[in-house]
Coordinates of C-alpha atoms in Angstrom, one line a residue:
M16 CA -59.0 23.8 -74.0
S17 CA -60.3 20.6 -75.6
T18 CA -58.5 19.5 -78.8
S19 CA -61.9 18.9 -80.5
I20 CA -62.7 22.6 -80.3
P21 CA -60.9 24.6 -83.1
P22 CA -59.3 27.9 -82.2
T23 CA -60.8 31.3 -83.1
W24 CA -58.1 32.1 -85.6
P25 CA -57.6 30.4 -89.0
H26 CA -55.4 27.5 -88.2
C27 CA -53.1 25.1 -90.0
A28 CA -55.0 21.9 -89.4
H29 CA -51.9 19.8 -90.3
G30 CA -52.3 16.2 -89.3
A31 CA -56.1 16.5 -88.7
D32 CA -57.8 13.1 -88.3
P33 CA -61.6 13.1 -88.2
A34 CA -61.5 10.2 -85.6
A35 CA -58.4 10.9 -83.5
D36 CA -57.7 14.7 -83.9
P37 CA -60.3 16.6 -85.9
V38 CA -58.6 19.9 -85.4
G39 CA -55.0 19.0 -86.2
C40 CA -52.3 21.7 -85.8
R41 CA -53.7 24.8 -84.1
G42 CA -51.0 27.1 -85.4
I43 CA -52.3 30.3 -87.0
H44 CA -51.7 30.8 -90.8
V45 CA -48.6 32.7 -91.8
T46 CA -49.8 35.8 -93.7
G47 CA -50.5 34.8 -97.3
H48 CA -50.3 31.1 -96.6
T49 CA -52.5 28.3 -95.3
A50 CA -50.0 26.8 -92.9
C51 CA -48.4 27.8 -89.7
L52 CA -44.8 28.6 -89.4
A53 CA -43.9 25.1 -88.2
H54 CA -45.5 23.4 -91.2
L55 CA -44.7 26.0 -93.8
A56 CA -42.7 24.7 -96.8
G57 CA -39.0 25.4 -96.5
A58 CA -38.8 27.9 -99.3
D59 CA -41.9 29.8 -98.1
R60 CA -40.6 29.8 -94.5
D61 CA -37.3 31.2 -95.6
A62 CA -39.1 33.9 -97.6
Y63 CA -41.2 34.8 -94.6
L64 CA -38.3 35.0 -92.3
A65 CA -36.3 37.0 -94.8
G66 CA -39.1 39.5 -94.8
L67 CA -38.9 40.2 -91.1
T68 CA -36.9 43.0 -89.6
P69 CA -36.1 44.0 -86.0
G70 CA -39.1 45.4 -84.3
A71 CA -41.6 43.6 -86.6
S72 CA -44.9 42.4 -85.2
I73 CA -45.5 38.7 -85.4
D74 CA -48.4 36.4 -84.7
H75 CA -47.7 32.7 -84.2
R76 CA -50.5 31.7 -81.9
G77 CA -51.0 28.0 -81.5
T78 CA -47.7 27.2 -83.3
T79 CA -45.4 24.5 -82.1
F80 CA -41.8 25.7 -82.0
T81 CA -38.8 23.5 -81.9
E82 CA -35.7 25.1 -80.5
S83 CA -34.1 25.5 -83.9
L84 CA -37.3 27.2 -85.3
L85 CA -37.4 29.7 -82.5
I86 CA -33.7 30.5 -82.9
A87 CA -34.2 31.1 -86.6
L88 CA -37.2 33.4 -85.9
L89 CA -35.3 35.4 -83.2
N90 CA -32.2 35.6 -85.3
V91 CA -33.9 37.5 -88.1
L92 CA -35.4 39.9 -85.4
R93 CA -32.0 40.6 -83.9
D94 CA -31.1 44.3 -83.7
S95 CA -27.7 44.9 -85.1
A96 CA -27.1 47.8 -82.6
T97 CA -27.6 45.7 -79.5
G98 CA -27.2 42.2 -80.8
H99 CA -30.4 41.1 -79.2
P100 CA -33.8 40.3 -80.6
R101 CA -36.3 43.1 -80.8
L102 CA -40.0 42.4 -81.4
G103 CA -43.0 44.6 -81.9
D104 CA -46.4 43.0 -81.0
A105 CA -45.8 39.3 -80.4
G106 CA -48.5 36.7 -80.4
F107 CA -47.5 33.4 -79.0
G108 CA -50.8 32.5 -77.3
S109 CA -51.4 28.7 -77.0
A110 CA -48.0 28.1 -78.6
T111 CA -45.9 25.1 -77.7
F112 CA -42.2 25.3 -77.2
D113 CA -40.7 21.8 -77.5
G114 CA -37.1 22.8 -76.7
V115 CA -35.4 25.6 -74.8
A116 CA -37.3 28.8 -75.3
G117 CA -34.5 31.3 -75.3
F118 CA -35.8 34.8 -75.3
G119 CA -33.0 36.1 -73.1
S120 CA -32.2 39.8 -73.5
A121 CA -35.0 40.2 -76.1
T122 CA -37.1 43.4 -76.2
F123 CA -40.8 43.3 -76.8
D124 CA -41.7 46.8 -78.0
G125 CA -45.4 46.1 -78.0
F126 CA -47.8 43.5 -76.7
A127 CA -46.3 40.1 -75.7
G128 CA -48.9 37.4 -75.7
F129 CA -48.0 34.0 -74.2
E130 CA -51.4 33.2 -72.8
S131 CA -52.0 29.4 -72.6
A132 CA -48.6 28.8 -74.0
T133 CA -46.7 25.6 -73.1
F134 CA -43.0 25.6 -72.4
E135 CA -41.9 21.9 -72.4
S136 CA -38.3 22.8 -71.6
V137 CA -36.4 25.7 -70.1
A138 CA -38.1 29.1 -70.6
G139 CA -35.4 31.7 -70.7
F140 CA -36.7 35.3 -70.3
E141 CA -33.8 36.6 -68.3
L142 CA -32.9 40.3 -69.1
V143 CA -36.0 40.5 -71.4
T144 CA -37.7 43.9 -71.6
F145 CA -41.4 44.1 -72.1
E146 CA -42.4 47.6 -73.2
G147 CA -46.1 46.7 -73.5
D148 CA -48.4 44.3 -71.8
G149 CA -47.1 40.8 -71.0
R150 CA -49.8 38.1 -71.1
F151 CA -48.9 34.7 -69.6
E152 CA -52.3 33.7 -68.4
S153 CA -52.8 29.9 -68.1
A154 CA -49.3 29.4 -69.5
T155 CA -47.6 26.1 -68.4
F156 CA -43.9 25.9 -67.7
E157 CA -42.9 22.3 -67.6
S158 CA -39.3 23.1 -66.7
V159 CA -37.4 25.9 -65.2
A160 CA -38.7 29.4 -66.0
W161 CA -36.1 32.2 -65.9
F162 CA -37.3 35.8 -65.7
E163 CA -34.3 37.1 -63.7
S164 CA -33.6 40.8 -64.3
A165 CA -36.5 41.0 -66.7
T166 CA -38.2 44.4 -67.1
F167 CA -41.9 44.7 -67.5
K168 CA -42.7 48.3 -68.3
D169 CA -46.4 47.8 -68.5
D170 CA -48.9 45.4 -66.9
V171 CA -48.2 41.7 -66.9
W172 CA -50.5 38.8 -66.4
F173 CA -49.5 35.3 -65.1
E174 CA -53.0 34.4 -63.9
S175 CA -53.6 30.7 -63.6
A176 CA -50.1 30.0 -65.0
T177 CA -48.5 26.8 -63.9
F178 CA -44.7 26.5 -63.1
K179 CA -43.9 22.9 -62.7
D180 CA -40.2 23.5 -61.9
D181 CA -38.3 26.3 -60.4
A182 CA -39.3 29.8 -61.4
A183 CA -36.8 32.7 -61.0
F184 CA -37.9 36.3 -61.0
G185 CA -34.9 37.6 -59.1
S186 CA -34.1 41.3 -59.7
A187 CA -37.0 41.6 -62.1
T188 CA -38.7 44.9 -62.4
F189 CA -42.5 45.2 -62.7
E190 CA -43.3 48.8 -63.6
G191 CA -47.0 48.3 -64.1
D192 CA -49.4 46.1 -62.3
V193 CA -48.7 42.3 -62.1
W194 CA -51.2 39.5 -61.7
F195 CA -50.2 36.0 -60.5
E196 CA -53.7 35.2 -59.2
S197 CA -54.4 31.4 -59.0
A198 CA -50.9 30.8 -60.4
T199 CA -49.3 27.5 -59.2
F200 CA -45.6 27.1 -58.4
K201 CA -45.0 23.5 -57.9
D202 CA -41.3 24.0 -57.0
D203 CA -39.3 26.9 -55.6
V204 CA -39.8 30.4 -56.8
W205 CA -37.5 33.4 -56.4
F206 CA -38.5 37.0 -56.3
G207 CA -35.4 38.1 -54.4
S208 CA -34.6 41.8 -55.0
A209 CA -37.5 42.1 -57.4
T210 CA -39.1 45.5 -57.7
F211 CA -42.9 45.9 -58.0
K212 CA -43.7 49.5 -58.8
G213 CA -47.4 48.9 -59.4
A214 CA -50.0 46.8 -57.7
A215 CA -49.1 43.1 -57.3
A216 CA -51.9 40.5 -57.1
L217 CA -51.1 37.0 -56.0
R218 CA -54.5 36.0 -54.7
S219 CA -55.2 32.3 -54.5
A220 CA -51.7 31.5 -55.8
T221 CA -50.2 28.2 -54.6
F222 CA -46.5 27.9 -53.6
E223 CA -45.8 24.2 -53.3
G224 CA -42.1 24.7 -52.8
D225 CA -40.2 27.5 -51.0
A226 CA -41.2 31.1 -51.9
W227 CA -38.3 33.6 -51.7
F228 CA -39.2 37.3 -51.6
E229 CA -36.0 38.4 -49.8
S230 CA -35.1 42.1 -50.4
A231 CA -38.1 42.5 -52.8
T232 CA -39.6 45.9 -53.0
F233 CA -43.3 46.5 -53.4
K234 CA -44.0 50.2 -54.0
S235 CA -47.8 49.8 -54.1
D236 CA -50.3 47.4 -52.5
V237 CA -49.8 43.7 -52.8
W238 CA -52.4 41.0 -52.4
F239 CA -51.6 37.4 -51.3
G240 CA -55.2 36.8 -50.3
S241 CA -56.1 33.0 -50.1
A242 CA -52.6 32.2 -51.3
T243 CA -51.1 28.9 -50.0
F244 CA -47.5 28.6 -48.9
K245 CA -46.7 24.9 -48.5
G246 CA -43.0 25.4 -48.0
D247 CA -41.0 28.3 -46.5
A248 CA -42.2 31.9 -47.1
R249 CA -39.1 34.0 -47.0
F250 CA -39.7 37.8 -46.8
E251 CA -36.5 38.8 -45.1
S252 CA -35.7 42.4 -45.7
A253 CA -38.7 42.8 -48.0
T254 CA -40.1 46.4 -48.3
F255 CA -43.8 47.1 -48.7
K256 CA -44.5 50.8 -49.3
G257 CA -48.3 50.1 -49.4
D258 CA -50.4 47.5 -47.8
A259 CA -49.4 43.8 -47.6
M260 CA -52.6 41.8 -47.8
F261 CA -52.4 38.1 -46.7
E262 CA -56.0 37.7 -45.7
S263 CA -57.1 34.0 -45.6
A264 CA -53.6 32.9 -46.7
T265 CA -52.3 29.5 -45.6
F266 CA -48.8 29.0 -44.3
E267 CA -48.4 25.2 -43.8
E268 CA -44.7 24.9 -42.9
A269 CA -43.3 28.4 -42.8
D270 CA -41.2 28.8 -39.7
R271 CA -40.6 32.5 -40.0
V272 CA -42.0 35.4 -42.0
G273 CA -39.8 38.5 -42.0
P274 CA -38.2 40.6 -40.8
L275 CA -39.9 42.9 -43.2
V276 CA -40.9 46.6 -43.2
C277 CA -44.3 47.8 -44.3
A278 CA -45.3 51.5 -44.4
G279 CA -49.0 50.5 -44.5
R280 CA -51.0 47.6 -43.1
V281 CA -50.0 43.9 -42.9
E282 CA -53.3 42.1 -43.2
L283 CA -53.3 38.5 -41.8
S284 CA -57.0 38.3 -41.0
G285 CA -58.3 34.8 -41.6
A286 CA -54.8 33.5 -42.3
K287 CA -53.8 30.0 -41.0
F288 CA -50.4 28.9 -39.7
G289 CA -49.8 25.2 -39.5
G290 CA -46.5 25.0 -37.7
P291 CA -44.3 26.9 -35.2
V292 CA -43.6 30.3 -36.7
T293 CA -42.0 33.6 -35.8
L294 CA -43.4 36.8 -37.4
S295 CA -41.1 39.9 -37.5
F296 CA -42.7 43.0 -38.8
A297 CA -41.9 46.7 -38.7
A298 CA -45.3 48.0 -39.8
R299 CA -47.9 50.7 -39.0
R300 CA -50.7 48.2 -38.4
L301 CA -51.1 44.5 -38.2
E302 CA -54.6 43.0 -38.6
C303 CA -55.0 39.5 -37.2
R304 CA -58.8 39.2 -36.9
R305 CA -59.8 35.5 -36.9
T306 CA -56.3 34.4 -37.7
R307 CA -55.6 30.8 -36.6
W308 CA -52.3 29.4 -35.3
S309 CA -52.1 25.6 -34.9
S310 CA -48.7 25.6 -33.1
T311 CA -46.5 27.9 -31.0
A312 CA -46.0 31.4 -32.4
E313 CA -44.0 34.5 -31.6
I314 CA -44.9 37.9 -33.1
R315 CA -42.2 40.5 -32.7
L316 CA -43.2 44.0 -33.9
R317 CA -42.0 47.6 -34.2
Y318 CA -44.2 50.7 -34.8
A319 CA -47.4 48.6 -35.2
T320 CA -50.9 48.8 -33.9
V321 CA -52.2 45.3 -33.5
D322 CA -55.9 44.2 -33.9
F323 CA -56.1 40.7 -32.5
A324 CA -59.8 40.3 -32.2
H325 CA -61.2 36.8 -32.4
A326 CA -57.8 35.3 -33.2
V327 CA -57.5 31.5 -32.4
F328 CA -54.5 29.8 -31.1
E329 CA -54.1 26.4 -29.4
Y330 CA -50.6 26.8 -28.1
P331 CA -48.5 29.5 -26.4
L332 CA -48.4 32.7 -28.5
T333 CA -46.3 35.8 -27.6
I334 CA -46.8 39.3 -28.9
A335 CA -43.7 41.4 -28.0
A336 CA -42.3 44.8 -28.9
E337 CA -38.8 44.7 -30.4
P338 CA -36.8 47.5 -28.7
D339 CA -34.2 47.7 -31.5
P340 CA -34.3 47.3 -35.3
F341 CA -34.4 43.7 -36.4
V342 CA -31.1 42.0 -37.2
L343 CA -30.9 40.1 -40.5
N344 CA -29.1 36.9 -41.2
D345 CA -26.0 38.8 -42.4
G346 CA -25.8 40.7 -39.1
Q347 CA -27.1 44.0 -40.6
Q348 CA -30.0 45.9 -39.2
L349 CA -33.2 46.0 -41.1
A350 CA -33.5 49.5 -42.7
E351 CA -36.5 51.4 -41.4
D352 CA -36.3 54.4 -43.8
L353 CA -40.1 54.3 -44.3
F354 CA -40.6 55.5 -40.7
P355 CA -39.6 59.0 -39.6
D356 CA -37.1 59.3 -36.8
A357 CA -39.8 60.9 -34.6
Y358 CA -42.2 58.0 -35.1
D359 CA -42.8 56.0 -32.0
P360 CA -41.4 52.4 -32.4
G361 CA -43.6 51.2 -29.6
V362 CA -46.3 48.6 -30.2
R363 CA -50.0 49.2 -29.4
V364 CA -52.7 46.6 -29.1
A365 CA -56.2 47.7 -30.4
S366 CA -58.3 44.7 -29.4
L367 CA -58.3 41.3 -27.8
R368 CA -62.0 40.8 -28.0
G369 CA -63.0 37.2 -28.6
V370 CA -59.6 35.8 -27.9
D371 CA -59.0 32.9 -25.6
A372 CA -56.1 34.4 -23.6
A373 CA -55.2 31.2 -21.7
H374 CA -52.0 30.8 -23.8
L375 CA -51.3 34.5 -24.6
V376 CA -48.3 36.4 -23.5
L377 CA -47.9 40.2 -24.0
A378 CA -44.6 41.8 -23.5
D379 CA -43.7 45.5 -23.5
L380 CA -46.9 46.6 -25.2
N381 CA -49.0 49.8 -25.0
L382 CA -52.5 48.7 -24.0
W383 CA -54.0 52.2 -23.7
E384 CA -56.6 51.7 -26.4
C385 CA -56.9 47.9 -26.1
L386 CA -60.5 46.5 -25.9
F387 CA -60.6 43.7 -23.4
T388 CA -64.3 43.0 -22.9
G389 CA -65.3 39.7 -24.4
T390 CA -61.9 38.1 -23.9
V391 CA -62.0 34.5 -22.7
H392 CA -59.8 33.4 -19.8
L393 CA -58.5 36.9 -19.3
D394 CA -57.4 35.9 -15.8
Q395 CA -54.8 33.6 -17.4
L396 CA -53.3 36.4 -19.5
R397 CA -49.5 36.8 -18.9
L398 CA -48.1 40.3 -19.0
E399 CA -44.3 40.6 -19.2
G400 CA -42.1 43.6 -19.1
D401 CA -43.5 47.1 -19.4
C402 CA -47.1 46.7 -20.4
T403 CA -48.8 50.1 -19.9
F404 CA -52.5 50.8 -19.5
N405 CA -54.6 53.9 -19.8
T406 CA -55.0 56.1 -16.8
A407 CA -57.9 58.0 -15.2
P408 CA -57.7 61.8 -15.6
P409 CA -56.0 62.9 -12.4
G410 CA -56.8 66.0 -10.3
V411 CA -59.8 67.9 -9.2
H412 CA -62.3 68.9 -12.0
W413 CA -64.0 72.1 -10.9
R414 CA -66.2 72.6 -14.0
H415 CA -68.3 69.8 -12.6
W416 CA -70.6 70.4 -9.6
P417 CA -70.0 69.0 -7.1
P418 CA -66.3 69.1 -8.0
V419 CA -64.9 65.6 -8.9
R420 CA -61.5 64.3 -8.1
F421 CA -59.9 61.3 -9.7
T422 CA -56.8 59.6 -8.4
E423 CA -54.5 58.3 -11.1
R424 CA -54.9 54.6 -11.7
R425 CA -54.8 52.0 -14.4
V426 CA -58.1 51.9 -16.4
L427 CA -59.3 50.1 -19.4
A428 CA -60.1 51.9 -22.7
E429 CA -63.7 50.8 -22.4
E430 CA -64.1 52.7 -19.1
H431 CA -62.8 55.8 -20.8
H432 CA -65.4 55.3 -23.6
W433 CA -68.2 54.6 -21.1
R434 CA -67.5 57.5 -18.8
A435 CA -67.0 59.9 -21.7
S436 CA -70.5 59.0 -23.0
Q437 CA -72.2 59.7 -19.7
P438 CA -74.1 63.0 -19.2
G439 CA -72.0 65.6 -17.5
A440 CA -68.7 63.7 -18.1
V441 CA -65.7 65.6 -16.9
Q442 CA -62.8 66.4 -19.2
G443 CA -60.1 63.9 -19.6
W444 CA -62.2 60.8 -20.4
V445 CA -61.9 59.9 -24.0
L446 CA -64.9 58.9 -26.2
G447 CA -64.3 55.9 -28.3
T448 CA -65.9 53.1 -30.3
G449 CA -66.3 50.7 -27.3
R450 CA -69.9 50.3 -26.1
A451 CA -69.2 48.2 -23.0
G452 CA -70.8 49.3 -19.8
P453 CA -70.3 48.5 -16.1
L454 CA -71.8 45.0 -16.4
Q455 CA -69.3 44.0 -19.1
L456 CA -66.4 45.9 -17.5
A457 CA -66.6 44.4 -14.0
P458 CA -65.7 40.8 -15.1
A459 CA -62.8 42.2 -17.2
Y460 CA -61.4 44.1 -14.3
R461 CA -61.8 41.1 -12.0
A462 CA -60.0 38.8 -14.5
L463 CA -57.1 41.3 -14.9
R464 CA -56.8 41.7 -11.2
K465 CA -56.3 38.0 -10.8
A466 CA -53.8 38.0 -13.7
F467 CA -51.8 40.7 -11.9
E468 CA -52.1 38.8 -8.6
D469 CA -50.8 35.6 -10.2
G470 CA -47.9 37.6 -11.5
K471 CA -47.1 38.9 -7.9
H472 CA -47.9 42.4 -9.0
E473 CA -50.1 43.5 -6.1
P474 CA -50.1 47.3 -6.7
G475 CA -51.2 46.7 -10.3
A476 CA -53.9 44.3 -9.1
A477 CA -55.1 46.9 -6.7
D478 CA -55.9 49.3 -9.5
F479 CA -58.0 46.7 -11.2
Y480 CA -59.7 45.8 -8.0
Y481 CA -60.6 49.5 -7.7
G482 CA -62.0 49.4 -11.3
E483 CA -64.0 46.3 -10.5
M484 CA -65.6 47.9 -7.5
E485 CA -66.3 51.1 -9.4
M486 CA -68.1 49.1 -12.1
R487 CA -70.1 47.1 -9.5
R488 CA -71.1 50.4 -7.8
H489 CA -72.3 51.8 -11.1
A490 CA -74.0 48.6 -12.5
D491 CA -77.7 48.6 -12.9
D492 CA -78.3 45.0 -11.6
I493 CA -77.4 45.5 -7.9
P494 CA -79.8 46.3 -5.0
R495 CA -80.0 49.8 -3.6
S496 CA -78.7 48.5 -0.3
E497 CA -75.6 47.0 -1.9
R498 CA -75.0 50.2 -3.9
G499 CA -75.2 52.1 -0.6
L500 CA -72.7 49.9 1.1
L501 CA -70.3 50.2 -1.9
T502 CA -70.8 54.0 -2.0
A503 CA -69.9 54.2 1.7
Y504 CA -66.9 51.9 1.2
W505 CA -65.7 54.1 -1.7
A506 CA -66.3 57.4 0.1
L507 CA -64.5 56.3 3.3
S508 CA -61.4 54.6 1.9
G509 CA -61.6 54.2 -1.9
Y510 CA -62.5 50.5 -1.5
G511 CA -59.6 50.1 1.0
L512 CA -57.1 51.4 -1.5
R513 CA -56.9 55.2 -0.7
A514 CA -55.0 55.6 2.5
S515 CA -55.2 59.4 2.3
R516 CA -59.0 59.3 2.2
A517 CA -59.3 57.0 5.2
L518 CA -56.8 59.1 7.1
A519 CA -58.7 62.2 6.2
W520 CA -61.9 60.7 7.6
L521 CA -60.0 59.5 10.7
G522 CA -58.7 63.0 11.3
A523 CA -62.1 64.5 10.8
A524 CA -63.7 61.9 13.2
M525 CA -61.0 62.6 15.8
L526 CA -61.4 66.3 15.6
L527 CA -65.2 66.0 15.9
T528 CA -64.8 63.7 18.9
I529 CA -62.4 66.2 20.6
V530 CA -64.8 69.0 20.0
L531 CA -67.8 67.1 21.3
L532 CA -66.0 65.9 24.3
M533 CA -64.8 69.4 25.2
A534 CA -68.4 70.7 24.7
V535 CA -70.5 68.1 26.5
G536 CA -68.5 65.0 27.2
L537 CA -66.0 65.9 29.9
A538 CA -67.3 66.3 33.4
K539 CA -67.2 69.8 35.0
D540 CA -64.9 68.6 37.8
T541 CA -63.5 65.3 38.9
P542 CA -66.2 63.7 41.2
K543 CA -65.1 63.4 44.8
Q544 CA -65.2 60.1 46.7
T545 CA -67.0 60.1 50.1
A546 CA -66.5 57.4 52.8
T547 CA -69.2 56.9 55.5
G548 CA -69.3 54.4 58.3
T549 CA -70.8 53.7 61.8
V550 CA -68.7 52.8 64.9
P551 CA -70.6 50.1 66.9
A552 CA -71.3 50.8 70.6
G553 CA -68.7 49.2 72.8
G554 CA -66.2 49.1 69.9
G555 CA -65.8 46.5 67.3
K556 CA -65.5 46.4 63.5
V557 CA -66.2 49.6 61.6
T558 CA -67.7 49.3 58.1
F559 CA -67.2 52.1 55.6
E560 CA -69.2 52.8 52.4
I561 CA -67.3 54.7 49.7
D562 CA -69.5 56.6 47.2
K563 CA -68.7 58.9 44.3
D564 CA -70.6 61.8 43.1
D565 CA -72.2 61.7 39.6
P566 CA -70.2 63.6 36.9
Q567 CA -71.6 67.1 36.5
N568 CA -72.3 68.6 33.1
P569 CA -69.8 71.3 32.3
T570 CA -70.6 75.0 32.6
G571 CA -68.7 78.1 31.8
N572 CA -65.7 78.1 29.5
R573 CA -65.5 74.6 28.2
F574 CA -62.7 75.0 25.6
T575 CA -59.6 75.3 27.7
G576 CA -56.2 73.8 27.3
K577 CA -56.8 71.4 30.2
R578 CA -60.0 70.1 28.8
F579 CA -58.4 69.8 25.3
E580 CA -55.7 67.6 26.8
K581 CA -58.2 65.3 28.4
A582 CA -60.4 65.1 25.2
L583 CA -57.3 64.3 23.1
N584 CA -56.4 61.5 25.6
V585 CA -59.8 60.0 25.3
T586 CA -59.8 60.2 21.5
L587 CA -56.4 58.7 21.1
N588 CA -57.3 55.8 23.3
S589 CA -60.5 55.3 21.3
V590 CA -58.5 55.0 18.1
V591 CA -56.7 52.0 19.5
F592 CA -59.8 50.7 21.1
R593 CA -58.8 51.4 24.7
S594 CA -60.6 53.1 27.5
S595 CA -59.1 56.3 28.7
G596 CA -60.4 56.2 32.3
Q597 CA -61.5 59.8 32.2
D598 CA -64.7 60.9 34.0
L599 CA -67.3 61.5 31.3
T600 CA -70.8 62.7 31.3
T601 CA -73.6 60.5 30.0
A602 CA -73.2 62.2 26.6
G603 CA -69.5 61.8 26.8
T604 CA -69.9 58.0 27.4
Y605 CA -71.9 57.6 24.2
I606 CA -69.4 59.8 22.3
E607 CA -66.5 57.6 23.4
M608 CA -68.4 54.4 22.5
T609 CA -69.1 55.8 19.0
S610 CA -65.5 56.9 18.7
R611 CA -64.2 53.5 19.8
L612 CA -66.4 51.9 17.1
T613 CA -65.7 54.1 14.1
E614 CA -62.1 55.4 14.5
P615 CA -60.4 52.0 14.8
V616 CA -62.2 50.9 11.6
L617 CA -61.0 54.0 9.8
L618 CA -57.5 53.4 11.0
G619 CA -57.7 49.8 9.8
L620 CA -58.8 50.9 6.4
A621 CA -55.9 53.3 6.1
V622 CA -53.5 50.5 7.1
L623 CA -55.1 48.1 4.6
A624 CA -54.8 50.7 1.8
I625 CA -51.1 51.2 2.6
R626 CA -50.5 47.4 2.7
N627 CA -52.3 46.9 -0.7
R628 CA -50.0 49.5 -2.3
V629 CA -46.6 48.3 -1.0
K630 CA -46.9 44.6 -0.8
R631 CA -45.4 42.5 -3.5

């Protein structure tokens, strides 16, 4: 506030100078006088102080307190039962404390107003109890501010306050709501073991030194939105029973955040990390939408569901599930009392949409509900450990006609959503929020197939190849001829991945060949050879012509054991693309030709499917 603008209360005006300082002293009048407490005549001051008793309300807004004046004031307010000062409503707004402001162990029974106050030396509020509201908005602490073990039983405001030296709130208790919005901590600040029972708002706060929240307890929601941490941000063993909101916060040099436990949501959407960092959270949900990392990062989690949509990172970033409780610096395990024993400590990923996965590593995560469509460089994604995907509903589904059978395979959540939204969808496909169709899913499956192939996980790659082919077959942008070929490829061998299907078709083709050969393909009898020749008169060389009768179509009983044996011989040779040498009718010749064309192909598809499943 400009010194040329007078305060709203009747003020002392001592030392006013129309040219240099037209307002003068801004201290409020002591009741019954025209001067503030600092400029009150000695006898009048003594009389005023003598009239105060413990628990009295005082109003000394704008007053400048020397250390001795403050001691004199607090001494007359000292409760004989406790030996500590006890104040009712206390107005110190815009006051200036030239020396040490020693309010240690005092009790404020009513309102405590220190808004816009200036503490030019140490501010001592350790062990102070604030029974009513505490107002420190826009206060300036030029030296160390001690609030350790202080108790705020109602709401307290530190909005826009400035702490130019260390600030200590260790073991403080905030029973109401607390506001540090836009506060500035130019040096280190300690909130270790502090307890926040109400909401805590630290939006847009600036921490220029290290910020220590170790073992702090937040029993309600806390907001660090748009806060700036220029040094370390220590939250080891902190407990958040509500949501922890760090949206758009900036961590310039923090190398680790946590381990901490949060019963609700950790919100890091829009946050920025400037250096290498390790985040360790045991939380129900972690939101990292449009979060930016400018260096390497490792995110280790328990219990959480992670939304990583549109996150940006320029260096390797790892998201991993922690199998055991986090270990603290003292070797003890992080307490996880906020999570029931039956709660799954596994980590689930909800979305990777919009992420450039070229530097992303996922380890031991549940990807059942993860949305992959729209992920950039998905083929460069690295999957380590036990990363599980959703599966197709296995078995035969008889409620659908014709009956539908799905073989268990890895599928994306978006395929579940798409199939469940189709008319006549079978049970087992799960409807969700994803709106991706075959055109969007085919590239995602193709990229994941390559990622699995690069990781030498061929069986996993086979599942995604199957998914890619399924999406191509169902896509709207392919010609009917290509759809027909894909449908035939799917029906005959499951895209070269279902050996049982190819073998079933092979068995059916062989059985049909045997039946046709026995019915019309094998000759009635083996044709006899006839040799004819002429003996020249007078002797000489005899020339013989050997002829063979044409095979005769069978008649009578054609399905005999002997004919079955011959038909089986022809069929087995056809499977391996060999001629049996049997005597066949004209129809039998064409049957054999067809068999030699189709059955080796089916056998090859079966071998290919087996190879795709077992190779590494």
